[in-house]
Short mmCIF file of C-alpha atoms in Angstrom, two decimals:
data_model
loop_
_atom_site.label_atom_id
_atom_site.label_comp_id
_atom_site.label_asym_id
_atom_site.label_seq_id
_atom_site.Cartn_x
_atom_site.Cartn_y
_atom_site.Cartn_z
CA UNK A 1 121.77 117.45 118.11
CA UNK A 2 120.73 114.41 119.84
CA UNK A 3 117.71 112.28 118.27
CA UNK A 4 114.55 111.96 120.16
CA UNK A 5 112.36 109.29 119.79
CA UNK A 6 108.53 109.05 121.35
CA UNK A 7 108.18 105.99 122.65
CA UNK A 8 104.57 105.09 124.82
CA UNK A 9 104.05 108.00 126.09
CA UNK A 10 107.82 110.02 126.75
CA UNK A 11 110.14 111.37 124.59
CA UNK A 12 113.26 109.93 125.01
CA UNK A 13 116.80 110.14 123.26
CA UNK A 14 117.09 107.62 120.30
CA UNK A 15 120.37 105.81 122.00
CA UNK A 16 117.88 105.03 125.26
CA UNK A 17 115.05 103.74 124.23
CA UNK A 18 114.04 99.94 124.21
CA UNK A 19 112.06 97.65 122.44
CA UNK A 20 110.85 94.14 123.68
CA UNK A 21 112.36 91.11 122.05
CA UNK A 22 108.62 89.85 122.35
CA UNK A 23 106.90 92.49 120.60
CA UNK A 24 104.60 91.30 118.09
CA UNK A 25 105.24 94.09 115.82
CA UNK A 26 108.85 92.57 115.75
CA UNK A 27 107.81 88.96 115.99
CA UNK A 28 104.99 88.73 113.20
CA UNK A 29 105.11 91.87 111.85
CA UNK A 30 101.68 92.70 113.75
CA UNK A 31 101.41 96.36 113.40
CA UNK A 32 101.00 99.24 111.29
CA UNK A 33 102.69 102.63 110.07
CA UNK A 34 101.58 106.13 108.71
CA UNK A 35 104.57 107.95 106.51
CA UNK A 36 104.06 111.98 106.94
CA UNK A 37 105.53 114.64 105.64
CA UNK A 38 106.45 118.18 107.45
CA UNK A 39 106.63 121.51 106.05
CA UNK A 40 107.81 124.06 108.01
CA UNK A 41 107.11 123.15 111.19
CA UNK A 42 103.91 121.85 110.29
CA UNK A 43 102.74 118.40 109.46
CA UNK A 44 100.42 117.88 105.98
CA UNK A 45 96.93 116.33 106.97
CA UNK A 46 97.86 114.26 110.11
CA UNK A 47 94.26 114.31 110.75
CA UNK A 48 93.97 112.25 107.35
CA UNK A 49 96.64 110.05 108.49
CA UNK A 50 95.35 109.56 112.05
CA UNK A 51 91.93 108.63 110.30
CA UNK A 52 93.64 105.98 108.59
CA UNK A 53 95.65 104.01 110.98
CA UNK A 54 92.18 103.57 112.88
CA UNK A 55 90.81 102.49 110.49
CA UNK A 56 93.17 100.12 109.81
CA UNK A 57 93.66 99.78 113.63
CA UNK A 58 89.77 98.40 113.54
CA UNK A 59 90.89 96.08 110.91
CA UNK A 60 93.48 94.66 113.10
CA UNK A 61 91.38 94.20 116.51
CA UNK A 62 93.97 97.46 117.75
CA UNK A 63 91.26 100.12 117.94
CA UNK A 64 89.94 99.69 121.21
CA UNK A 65 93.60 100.55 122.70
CA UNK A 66 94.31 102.71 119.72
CA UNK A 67 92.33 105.14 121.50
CA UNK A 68 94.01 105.61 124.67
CA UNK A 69 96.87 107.53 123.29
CA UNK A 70 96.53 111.07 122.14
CA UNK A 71 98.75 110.41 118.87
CA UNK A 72 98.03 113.84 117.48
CA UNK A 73 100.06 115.08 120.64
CA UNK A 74 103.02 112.66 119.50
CA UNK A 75 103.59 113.49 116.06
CA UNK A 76 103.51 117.19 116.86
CA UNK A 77 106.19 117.14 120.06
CA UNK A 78 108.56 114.88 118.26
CA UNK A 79 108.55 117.05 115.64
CA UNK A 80 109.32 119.98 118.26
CA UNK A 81 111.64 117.97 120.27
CA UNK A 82 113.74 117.62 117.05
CA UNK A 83 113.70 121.10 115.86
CA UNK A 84 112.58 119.96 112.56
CA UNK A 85 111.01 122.17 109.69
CA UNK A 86 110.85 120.24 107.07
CA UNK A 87 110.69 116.32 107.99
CA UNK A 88 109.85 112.87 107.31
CA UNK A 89 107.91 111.22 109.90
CA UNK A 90 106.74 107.57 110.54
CA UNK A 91 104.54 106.76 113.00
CA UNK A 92 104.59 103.28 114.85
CA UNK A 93 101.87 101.18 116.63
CA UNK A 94 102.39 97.40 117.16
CA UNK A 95 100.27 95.27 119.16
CA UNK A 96 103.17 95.34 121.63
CA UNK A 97 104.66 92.41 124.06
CA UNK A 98 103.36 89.47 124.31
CA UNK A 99 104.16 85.67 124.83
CA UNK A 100 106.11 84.61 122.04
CA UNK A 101 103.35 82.46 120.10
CA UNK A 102 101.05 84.52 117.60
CA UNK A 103 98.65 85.05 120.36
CA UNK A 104 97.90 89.09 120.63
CA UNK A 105 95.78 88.43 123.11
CA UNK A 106 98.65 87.82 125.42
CA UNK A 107 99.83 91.48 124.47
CA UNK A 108 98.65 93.69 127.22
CA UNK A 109 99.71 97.24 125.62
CA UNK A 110 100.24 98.64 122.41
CA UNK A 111 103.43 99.69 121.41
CA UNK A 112 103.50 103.57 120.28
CA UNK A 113 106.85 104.83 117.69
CA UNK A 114 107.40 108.16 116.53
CA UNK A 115 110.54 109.02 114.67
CA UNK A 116 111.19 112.35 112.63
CA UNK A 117 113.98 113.18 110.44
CA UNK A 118 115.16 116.05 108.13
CA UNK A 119 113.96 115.82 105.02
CA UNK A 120 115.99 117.18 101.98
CA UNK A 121 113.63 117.04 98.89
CA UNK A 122 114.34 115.86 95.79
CA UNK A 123 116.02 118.43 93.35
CA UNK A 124 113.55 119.88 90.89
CA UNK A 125 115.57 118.39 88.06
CA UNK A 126 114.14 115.18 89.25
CA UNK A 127 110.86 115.87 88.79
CA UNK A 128 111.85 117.34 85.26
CA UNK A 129 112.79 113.64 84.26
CA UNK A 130 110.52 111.72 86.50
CA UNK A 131 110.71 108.62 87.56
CA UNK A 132 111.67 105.10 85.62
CA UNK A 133 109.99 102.01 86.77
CA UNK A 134 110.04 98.41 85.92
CA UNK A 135 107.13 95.69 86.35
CA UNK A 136 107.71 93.67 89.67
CA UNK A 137 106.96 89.86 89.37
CA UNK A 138 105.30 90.29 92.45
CA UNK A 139 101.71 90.44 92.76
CA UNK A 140 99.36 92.37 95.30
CA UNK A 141 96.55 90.58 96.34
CA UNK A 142 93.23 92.55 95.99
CA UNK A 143 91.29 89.78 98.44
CA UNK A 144 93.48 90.40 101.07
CA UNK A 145 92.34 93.01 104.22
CA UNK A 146 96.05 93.72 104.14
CA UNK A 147 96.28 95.33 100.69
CA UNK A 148 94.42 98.36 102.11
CA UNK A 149 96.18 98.37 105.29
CA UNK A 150 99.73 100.22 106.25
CA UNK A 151 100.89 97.39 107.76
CA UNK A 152 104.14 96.70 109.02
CA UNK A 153 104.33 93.28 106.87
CA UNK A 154 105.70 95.01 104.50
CA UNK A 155 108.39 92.33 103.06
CA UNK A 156 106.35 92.22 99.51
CA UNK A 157 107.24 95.95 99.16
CA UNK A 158 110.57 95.66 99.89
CA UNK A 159 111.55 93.04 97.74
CA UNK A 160 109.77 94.59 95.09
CA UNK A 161 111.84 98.20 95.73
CA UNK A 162 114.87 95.82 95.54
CA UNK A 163 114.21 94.70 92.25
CA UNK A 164 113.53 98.13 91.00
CA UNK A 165 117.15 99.25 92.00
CA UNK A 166 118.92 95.90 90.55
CA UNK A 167 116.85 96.90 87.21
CA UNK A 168 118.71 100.87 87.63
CA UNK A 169 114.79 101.77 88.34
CA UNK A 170 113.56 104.14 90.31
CA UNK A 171 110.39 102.32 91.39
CA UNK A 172 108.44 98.80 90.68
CA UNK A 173 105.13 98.66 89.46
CA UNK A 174 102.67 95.70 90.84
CA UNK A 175 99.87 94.09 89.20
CA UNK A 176 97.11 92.15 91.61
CA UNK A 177 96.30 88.61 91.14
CA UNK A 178 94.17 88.85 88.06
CA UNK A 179 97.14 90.81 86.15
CA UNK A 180 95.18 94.23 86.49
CA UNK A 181 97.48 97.53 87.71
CA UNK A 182 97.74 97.77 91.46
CA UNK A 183 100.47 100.30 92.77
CA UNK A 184 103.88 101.40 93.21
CA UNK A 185 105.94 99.33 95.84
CA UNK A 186 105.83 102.98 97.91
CA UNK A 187 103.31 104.72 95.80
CA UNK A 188 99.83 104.92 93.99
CA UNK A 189 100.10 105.69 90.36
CA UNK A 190 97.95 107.54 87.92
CA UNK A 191 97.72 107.63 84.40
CA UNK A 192 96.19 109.92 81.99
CA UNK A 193 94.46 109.04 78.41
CA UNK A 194 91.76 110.27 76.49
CA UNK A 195 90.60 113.34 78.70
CA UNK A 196 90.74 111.15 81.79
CA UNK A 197 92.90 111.26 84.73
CA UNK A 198 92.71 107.24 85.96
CA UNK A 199 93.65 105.51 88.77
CA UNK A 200 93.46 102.13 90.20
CA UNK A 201 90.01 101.11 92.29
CA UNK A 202 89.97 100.34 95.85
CA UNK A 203 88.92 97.08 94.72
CA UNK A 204 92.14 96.40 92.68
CA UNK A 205 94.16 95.77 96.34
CA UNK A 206 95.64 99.45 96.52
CA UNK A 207 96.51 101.38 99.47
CA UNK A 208 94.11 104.25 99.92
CA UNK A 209 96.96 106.98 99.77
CA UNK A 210 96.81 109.91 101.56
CA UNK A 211 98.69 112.13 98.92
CA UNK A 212 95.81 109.75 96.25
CA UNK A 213 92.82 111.04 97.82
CA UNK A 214 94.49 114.96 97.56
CA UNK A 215 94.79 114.42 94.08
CA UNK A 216 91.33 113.22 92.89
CA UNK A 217 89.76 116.23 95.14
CA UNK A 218 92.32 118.52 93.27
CA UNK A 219 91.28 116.55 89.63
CA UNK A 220 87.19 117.46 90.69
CA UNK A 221 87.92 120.63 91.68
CA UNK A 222 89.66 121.05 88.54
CA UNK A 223 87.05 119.79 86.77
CA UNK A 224 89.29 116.96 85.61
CA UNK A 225 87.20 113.93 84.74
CA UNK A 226 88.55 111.12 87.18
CA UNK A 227 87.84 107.09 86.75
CA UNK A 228 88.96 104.87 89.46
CA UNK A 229 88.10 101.32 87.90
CA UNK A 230 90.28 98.07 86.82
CA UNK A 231 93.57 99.00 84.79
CA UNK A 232 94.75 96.92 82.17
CA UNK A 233 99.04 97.55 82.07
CA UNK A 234 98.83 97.92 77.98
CA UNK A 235 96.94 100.82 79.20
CA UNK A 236 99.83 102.12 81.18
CA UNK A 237 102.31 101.75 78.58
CA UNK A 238 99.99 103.68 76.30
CA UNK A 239 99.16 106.36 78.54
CA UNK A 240 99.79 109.92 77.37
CA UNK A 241 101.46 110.87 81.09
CA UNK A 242 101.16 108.69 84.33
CA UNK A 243 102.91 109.88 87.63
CA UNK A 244 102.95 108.13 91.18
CA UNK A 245 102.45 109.56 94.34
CA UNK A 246 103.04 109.47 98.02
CA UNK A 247 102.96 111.79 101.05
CA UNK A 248 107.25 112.47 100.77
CA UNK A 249 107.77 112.47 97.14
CA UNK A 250 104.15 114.45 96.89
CA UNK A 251 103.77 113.68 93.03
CA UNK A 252 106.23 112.49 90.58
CA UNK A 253 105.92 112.04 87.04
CA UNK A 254 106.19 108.62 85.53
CA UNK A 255 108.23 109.23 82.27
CA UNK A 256 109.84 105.76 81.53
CA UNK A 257 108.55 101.94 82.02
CA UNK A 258 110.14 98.84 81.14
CA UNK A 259 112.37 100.83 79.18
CA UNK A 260 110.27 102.68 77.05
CA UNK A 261 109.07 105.96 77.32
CA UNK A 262 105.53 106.77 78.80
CA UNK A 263 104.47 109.38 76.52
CA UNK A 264 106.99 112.33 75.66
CA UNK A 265 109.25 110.33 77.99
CA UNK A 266 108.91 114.16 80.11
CA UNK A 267 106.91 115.35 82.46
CA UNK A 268 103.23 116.29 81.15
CA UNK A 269 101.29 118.94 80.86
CA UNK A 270 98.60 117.64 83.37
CA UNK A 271 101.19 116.19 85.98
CA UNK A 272 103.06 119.04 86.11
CA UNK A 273 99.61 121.29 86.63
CA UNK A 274 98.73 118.65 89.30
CA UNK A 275 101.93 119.30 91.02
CA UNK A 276 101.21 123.01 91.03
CA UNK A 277 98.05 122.82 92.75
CA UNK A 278 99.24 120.08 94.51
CA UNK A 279 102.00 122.58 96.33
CA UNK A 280 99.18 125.43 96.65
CA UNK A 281 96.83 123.04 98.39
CA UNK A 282 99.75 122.65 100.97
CA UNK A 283 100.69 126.17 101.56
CA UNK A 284 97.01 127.05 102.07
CA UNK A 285 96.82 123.91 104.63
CA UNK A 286 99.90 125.34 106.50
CA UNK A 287 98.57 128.75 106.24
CA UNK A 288 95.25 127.85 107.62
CA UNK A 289 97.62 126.11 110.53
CA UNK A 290 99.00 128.79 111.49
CA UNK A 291 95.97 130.80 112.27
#
Protein backbone atom coordinates (compact mmCIF):
# COMPACT_ATOMS: atom_id res chain seq x y z
CA UNK A 1 0.00 0.00 0.00
CA UNK A 2 1.21 3.33 -0.85
CA UNK A 3 2.35 5.76 2.14
CA UNK A 4 0.45 8.86 2.77
CA UNK A 5 1.84 11.67 4.29
CA UNK A 6 -0.26 15.00 5.60
CA UNK A 7 1.45 17.70 4.62
CA UNK A 8 -0.29 21.58 5.29
CA UNK A 9 -3.38 20.78 4.91
CA UNK A 10 -3.72 17.50 2.09
CA UNK A 11 -2.87 14.17 2.30
CA UNK A 12 -0.61 13.27 -0.18
CA UNK A 13 1.47 10.06 -1.17
CA UNK A 14 4.89 9.94 0.67
CA UNK A 15 6.94 9.80 -2.90
CA UNK A 16 5.08 13.44 -3.77
CA UNK A 17 5.39 15.49 -1.24
CA UNK A 18 8.00 18.41 -0.86
CA UNK A 19 9.78 20.17 1.60
CA UNK A 20 11.52 23.65 1.19
CA UNK A 21 15.27 23.73 1.19
CA UNK A 22 14.60 26.99 3.32
CA UNK A 23 12.56 25.63 5.97
CA UNK A 24 13.67 26.57 9.26
CA UNK A 25 12.72 23.38 10.77
CA UNK A 26 15.46 21.98 8.34
CA UNK A 27 17.79 24.92 8.56
CA UNK A 28 18.04 25.47 12.49
CA UNK A 29 16.19 22.85 13.66
CA UNK A 30 13.27 25.44 14.55
CA UNK A 31 10.41 23.24 15.27
CA UNK A 32 8.88 20.73 17.34
CA UNK A 33 7.43 17.03 17.41
CA UNK A 34 4.79 14.95 19.43
CA UNK A 35 5.56 10.90 19.26
CA UNK A 36 1.95 9.00 19.59
CA UNK A 37 1.03 5.83 19.80
CA UNK A 38 -2.21 4.01 18.11
CA UNK A 39 -4.16 1.20 19.30
CA UNK A 40 -6.56 -0.12 17.24
CA UNK A 41 -7.55 2.43 15.25
CA UNK A 42 -7.43 4.79 17.92
CA UNK A 43 -4.81 7.20 19.05
CA UNK A 44 -3.82 7.27 23.15
CA UNK A 45 -4.47 10.89 24.57
CA UNK A 46 -3.84 13.09 21.45
CA UNK A 47 -5.65 15.64 23.33
CA UNK A 48 -2.63 15.40 25.91
CA UNK A 49 -0.27 15.60 23.14
CA UNK A 50 -2.00 18.45 21.27
CA UNK A 51 -1.91 20.31 24.76
CA UNK A 52 1.67 20.00 24.72
CA UNK A 53 3.00 21.08 21.45
CA UNK A 54 1.07 24.46 22.27
CA UNK A 55 2.42 24.81 24.88
CA UNK A 56 5.59 24.42 23.66
CA UNK A 57 4.37 26.18 20.45
CA UNK A 58 3.89 29.42 22.96
CA UNK A 59 7.37 28.83 24.02
CA UNK A 60 8.59 29.11 20.57
CA UNK A 61 6.58 32.39 19.35
CA UNK A 62 4.51 29.40 16.97
CA UNK A 63 1.19 29.60 18.81
CA UNK A 64 -0.46 32.29 17.19
CA UNK A 65 -0.29 30.19 13.74
CA UNK A 66 -0.39 26.98 15.66
CA UNK A 67 -3.93 27.64 15.81
CA UNK A 68 -5.02 27.85 12.38
CA UNK A 69 -4.74 24.21 11.68
CA UNK A 70 -7.19 21.73 13.04
CA UNK A 71 -4.29 19.13 13.98
CA UNK A 72 -6.70 16.84 15.77
CA UNK A 73 -8.24 16.36 12.16
CA UNK A 74 -4.59 15.39 10.89
CA UNK A 75 -3.49 12.86 13.16
CA UNK A 76 -6.81 11.06 12.89
CA UNK A 77 -7.08 10.97 8.73
CA UNK A 78 -3.50 9.95 8.36
CA UNK A 79 -4.07 7.37 10.50
CA UNK A 80 -7.24 6.41 8.25
CA UNK A 81 -5.58 7.13 5.07
CA UNK A 82 -2.99 4.45 6.07
CA UNK A 83 -5.25 1.79 7.26
CA UNK A 84 -3.34 1.57 10.39
CA UNK A 85 -4.48 -0.18 13.74
CA UNK A 86 -1.85 -0.20 15.67
CA UNK A 87 0.79 2.72 14.78
CA UNK A 88 3.48 5.00 15.57
CA UNK A 89 2.84 8.48 14.78
CA UNK A 90 4.98 11.73 14.79
CA UNK A 91 3.62 14.81 14.31
CA UNK A 92 5.58 17.78 12.63
CA UNK A 93 5.33 21.63 12.91
CA UNK A 94 8.31 23.83 11.89
CA UNK A 95 8.24 27.43 11.61
CA UNK A 96 8.30 26.77 7.86
CA UNK A 97 10.16 28.79 4.83
CA UNK A 98 11.85 31.50 5.27
CA UNK A 99 14.97 33.53 4.07
CA UNK A 100 17.85 31.58 4.80
CA UNK A 101 19.28 33.66 7.90
CA UNK A 102 17.80 32.65 11.45
CA UNK A 103 15.15 35.19 10.99
CA UNK A 104 11.52 33.37 11.58
CA UNK A 105 10.06 36.32 11.06
CA UNK A 106 10.71 36.00 7.40
CA UNK A 107 8.72 32.59 7.62
CA UNK A 108 5.26 33.35 6.50
CA UNK A 109 3.58 29.76 7.28
CA UNK A 110 4.11 27.01 9.45
CA UNK A 111 5.04 23.89 8.19
CA UNK A 112 2.49 20.95 9.29
CA UNK A 113 4.02 16.80 9.14
CA UNK A 114 2.12 13.89 9.89
CA UNK A 115 3.57 10.48 9.30
CA UNK A 116 2.10 7.06 10.66
CA UNK A 117 3.56 3.73 10.54
CA UNK A 118 2.80 0.13 11.72
CA UNK A 119 3.86 -0.50 14.83
CA UNK A 120 4.96 -4.08 15.88
CA UNK A 121 5.48 -4.02 19.74
CA UNK A 122 8.08 -5.28 21.51
CA UNK A 123 7.81 -9.08 22.44
CA UNK A 124 6.73 -9.60 26.02
CA UNK A 125 10.00 -11.36 26.70
CA UNK A 126 11.44 -7.95 26.50
CA UNK A 127 9.73 -6.51 29.05
CA UNK A 128 10.54 -9.76 31.16
CA UNK A 129 14.31 -8.61 31.02
CA UNK A 130 13.90 -4.92 30.67
CA UNK A 131 15.97 -2.66 29.52
CA UNK A 132 20.03 -2.09 30.07
CA UNK A 133 21.28 1.40 30.07
CA UNK A 134 24.54 3.11 30.40
CA UNK A 135 25.30 6.79 31.78
CA UNK A 136 25.68 9.28 28.75
CA UNK A 137 28.53 11.89 29.18
CA UNK A 138 26.13 14.18 27.99
CA UNK A 139 24.38 16.51 30.12
CA UNK A 140 20.75 18.08 29.90
CA UNK A 141 20.55 21.44 30.83
CA UNK A 142 17.76 22.18 33.42
CA UNK A 143 18.07 26.26 32.64
CA UNK A 144 17.31 25.80 29.27
CA UNK A 145 13.37 26.48 27.86
CA UNK A 146 14.39 23.68 25.54
CA UNK A 147 14.73 20.88 28.10
CA UNK A 148 10.92 20.92 28.49
CA UNK A 149 10.23 21.36 24.94
CA UNK A 150 9.81 18.48 22.04
CA UNK A 151 11.87 20.18 19.93
CA UNK A 152 13.21 19.17 16.80
CA UNK A 153 16.95 20.06 18.02
CA UNK A 154 17.20 16.99 19.03
CA UNK A 155 21.08 16.20 18.14
CA UNK A 156 21.90 15.82 22.15
CA UNK A 157 19.46 12.84 22.11
CA UNK A 158 20.75 11.27 19.35
CA UNK A 159 24.19 11.18 20.13
CA UNK A 160 23.39 10.08 23.40
CA UNK A 161 21.10 6.90 21.84
CA UNK A 162 24.33 6.34 19.81
CA UNK A 163 26.41 5.82 22.63
CA UNK A 164 23.96 3.57 24.28
CA UNK A 165 24.12 1.10 21.24
CA UNK A 166 28.16 1.29 20.91
CA UNK A 167 27.99 0.36 24.85
CA UNK A 168 25.42 -3.00 23.62
CA UNK A 169 22.76 -0.72 25.73
CA UNK A 170 19.49 -0.41 25.24
CA UNK A 171 19.15 3.22 26.37
CA UNK A 172 21.45 6.21 27.90
CA UNK A 173 20.73 7.79 30.98
CA UNK A 174 21.45 11.80 31.33
CA UNK A 175 22.30 13.73 34.28
CA UNK A 176 21.63 17.82 34.13
CA UNK A 177 24.31 20.24 34.75
CA UNK A 178 24.60 19.93 38.48
CA UNK A 179 25.13 15.94 38.10
CA UNK A 180 21.44 15.28 39.40
CA UNK A 181 19.24 12.44 37.23
CA UNK A 182 17.49 13.96 34.26
CA UNK A 183 16.03 11.36 31.68
CA UNK A 184 16.38 8.77 29.19
CA UNK A 185 17.71 10.00 25.72
CA UNK A 186 13.84 8.89 24.51
CA UNK A 187 12.35 8.39 27.89
CA UNK A 188 11.55 9.58 31.54
CA UNK A 189 12.67 7.17 34.14
CA UNK A 190 11.38 6.22 37.54
CA UNK A 191 12.78 4.59 40.33
CA UNK A 192 11.39 2.99 43.32
CA UNK A 193 12.96 2.87 47.07
CA UNK A 194 11.72 2.89 50.39
CA UNK A 195 7.82 2.85 49.73
CA UNK A 196 8.25 5.59 47.14
CA UNK A 197 7.75 5.60 43.53
CA UNK A 198 10.32 8.75 42.42
CA UNK A 199 10.83 10.57 39.56
CA UNK A 200 12.81 13.43 38.35
CA UNK A 201 11.26 17.24 38.97
CA UNK A 202 10.28 19.47 36.26
CA UNK A 203 12.94 21.55 37.54
CA UNK A 204 15.72 18.92 36.91
CA UNK A 205 15.43 19.82 32.79
CA UNK A 206 13.04 16.76 31.97
CA UNK A 207 10.56 16.49 29.33
CA UNK A 208 7.08 16.49 30.79
CA UNK A 209 6.16 12.98 29.24
CA UNK A 210 2.97 12.19 28.22
CA UNK A 211 3.17 8.37 29.14
CA UNK A 212 5.04 10.32 32.85
CA UNK A 213 2.08 12.19 33.73
CA UNK A 214 -0.22 8.65 33.14
CA UNK A 215 1.87 7.08 35.51
CA UNK A 216 1.92 9.40 38.58
CA UNK A 217 -2.12 9.68 38.15
CA UNK A 218 -2.05 5.77 38.05
CA UNK A 219 0.70 5.84 41.31
CA UNK A 220 -2.19 8.39 43.28
CA UNK A 221 -4.85 6.50 42.29
CA UNK A 222 -3.06 3.61 43.54
CA UNK A 223 -2.37 5.16 46.48
CA UNK A 224 1.33 4.88 45.67
CA UNK A 225 3.26 7.59 47.46
CA UNK A 226 4.96 9.63 44.53
CA UNK A 227 8.07 12.29 45.01
CA UNK A 228 9.09 14.26 42.07
CA UNK A 229 12.25 16.17 43.53
CA UNK A 230 16.21 16.22 42.66
CA UNK A 231 17.74 12.60 42.10
CA UNK A 232 21.05 11.82 43.13
CA UNK A 233 22.37 8.68 40.44
CA UNK A 234 23.80 6.60 43.67
CA UNK A 235 20.17 6.64 44.23
CA UNK A 236 19.46 5.00 40.95
CA UNK A 237 21.94 2.38 41.24
CA UNK A 238 20.45 1.57 44.63
CA UNK A 239 16.99 1.57 43.69
CA UNK A 240 14.94 -1.54 44.43
CA UNK A 241 13.22 -1.34 40.62
CA UNK A 242 13.39 1.74 38.21
CA UNK A 243 11.71 1.54 34.68
CA UNK A 244 11.55 4.31 31.85
CA UNK A 245 8.79 5.31 29.92
CA UNK A 246 7.49 6.79 26.76
CA UNK A 247 4.26 6.92 24.72
CA UNK A 248 5.62 3.67 22.17
CA UNK A 249 7.45 1.56 24.55
CA UNK A 250 4.48 2.54 27.26
CA UNK A 251 6.65 1.35 30.35
CA UNK A 252 9.70 -0.69 30.48
CA UNK A 253 11.50 -1.95 33.32
CA UNK A 254 15.00 -0.79 34.00
CA UNK A 255 16.81 -4.04 35.16
CA UNK A 256 20.56 -3.33 34.40
CA UNK A 257 22.85 0.02 34.58
CA UNK A 258 26.36 0.45 33.96
CA UNK A 259 26.57 -3.11 34.12
CA UNK A 260 25.18 -3.94 37.23
CA UNK A 261 21.95 -5.03 38.08
CA UNK A 262 19.18 -2.56 39.35
CA UNK A 263 17.68 -4.59 41.95
CA UNK A 264 16.76 -8.36 41.18
CA UNK A 265 18.26 -7.45 37.79
CA UNK A 266 14.13 -8.50 36.72
CA UNK A 267 11.31 -6.81 36.35
CA UNK A 268 9.62 -5.69 39.82
CA UNK A 269 6.84 -6.21 41.52
CA UNK A 270 5.65 -2.50 41.30
CA UNK A 271 6.71 -1.98 37.53
CA UNK A 272 5.16 -4.82 36.42
CA UNK A 273 1.72 -3.74 38.46
CA UNK A 274 2.27 -0.29 36.84
CA UNK A 275 2.32 -1.86 33.50
CA UNK A 276 -0.94 -3.63 34.25
CA UNK A 277 -2.86 -0.68 35.02
CA UNK A 278 -0.97 1.07 32.70
CA UNK A 279 -2.62 -1.28 29.72
CA UNK A 280 -6.19 -1.06 31.54
CA UNK A 281 -6.04 2.72 31.59
CA UNK A 282 -5.66 2.37 27.72
CA UNK A 283 -8.34 -0.05 26.93
CA UNK A 284 -10.79 1.99 29.02
CA UNK A 285 -9.51 5.25 26.98
CA UNK A 286 -10.20 3.36 23.67
CA UNK A 287 -13.34 2.02 25.00
CA UNK A 288 -14.61 5.33 26.07
CA UNK A 289 -13.54 6.31 22.19
CA UNK A 290 -15.52 4.30 20.78
CA UNK A 291 -18.72 5.37 22.33
Amino acid sequence: MTEIIYLNGNLTPRSEAKLSPFDHGFLYGYGLFETMRAYNGYIFRLDCHLARLRRSAESLGLAHKVVEFDLETACQETLKANELKEARLRLTITAGEGDMTPDPSTCSSLTILVTAKDLIPLPHQKYEQGFKAVLSSLRRDSQSPLSRLKSTCYVNNILAKMGAKAAGCDEAILLNERGYLAEGSTSNIFLMSKGELITPSLESGVLPGITREAVLEIAQASDIKTVEREIELKELTEAEEAFITNSVVEIMPLTWFDGKPIGSGMAGQLTKKLMAAYKELVNEAIGDLRK
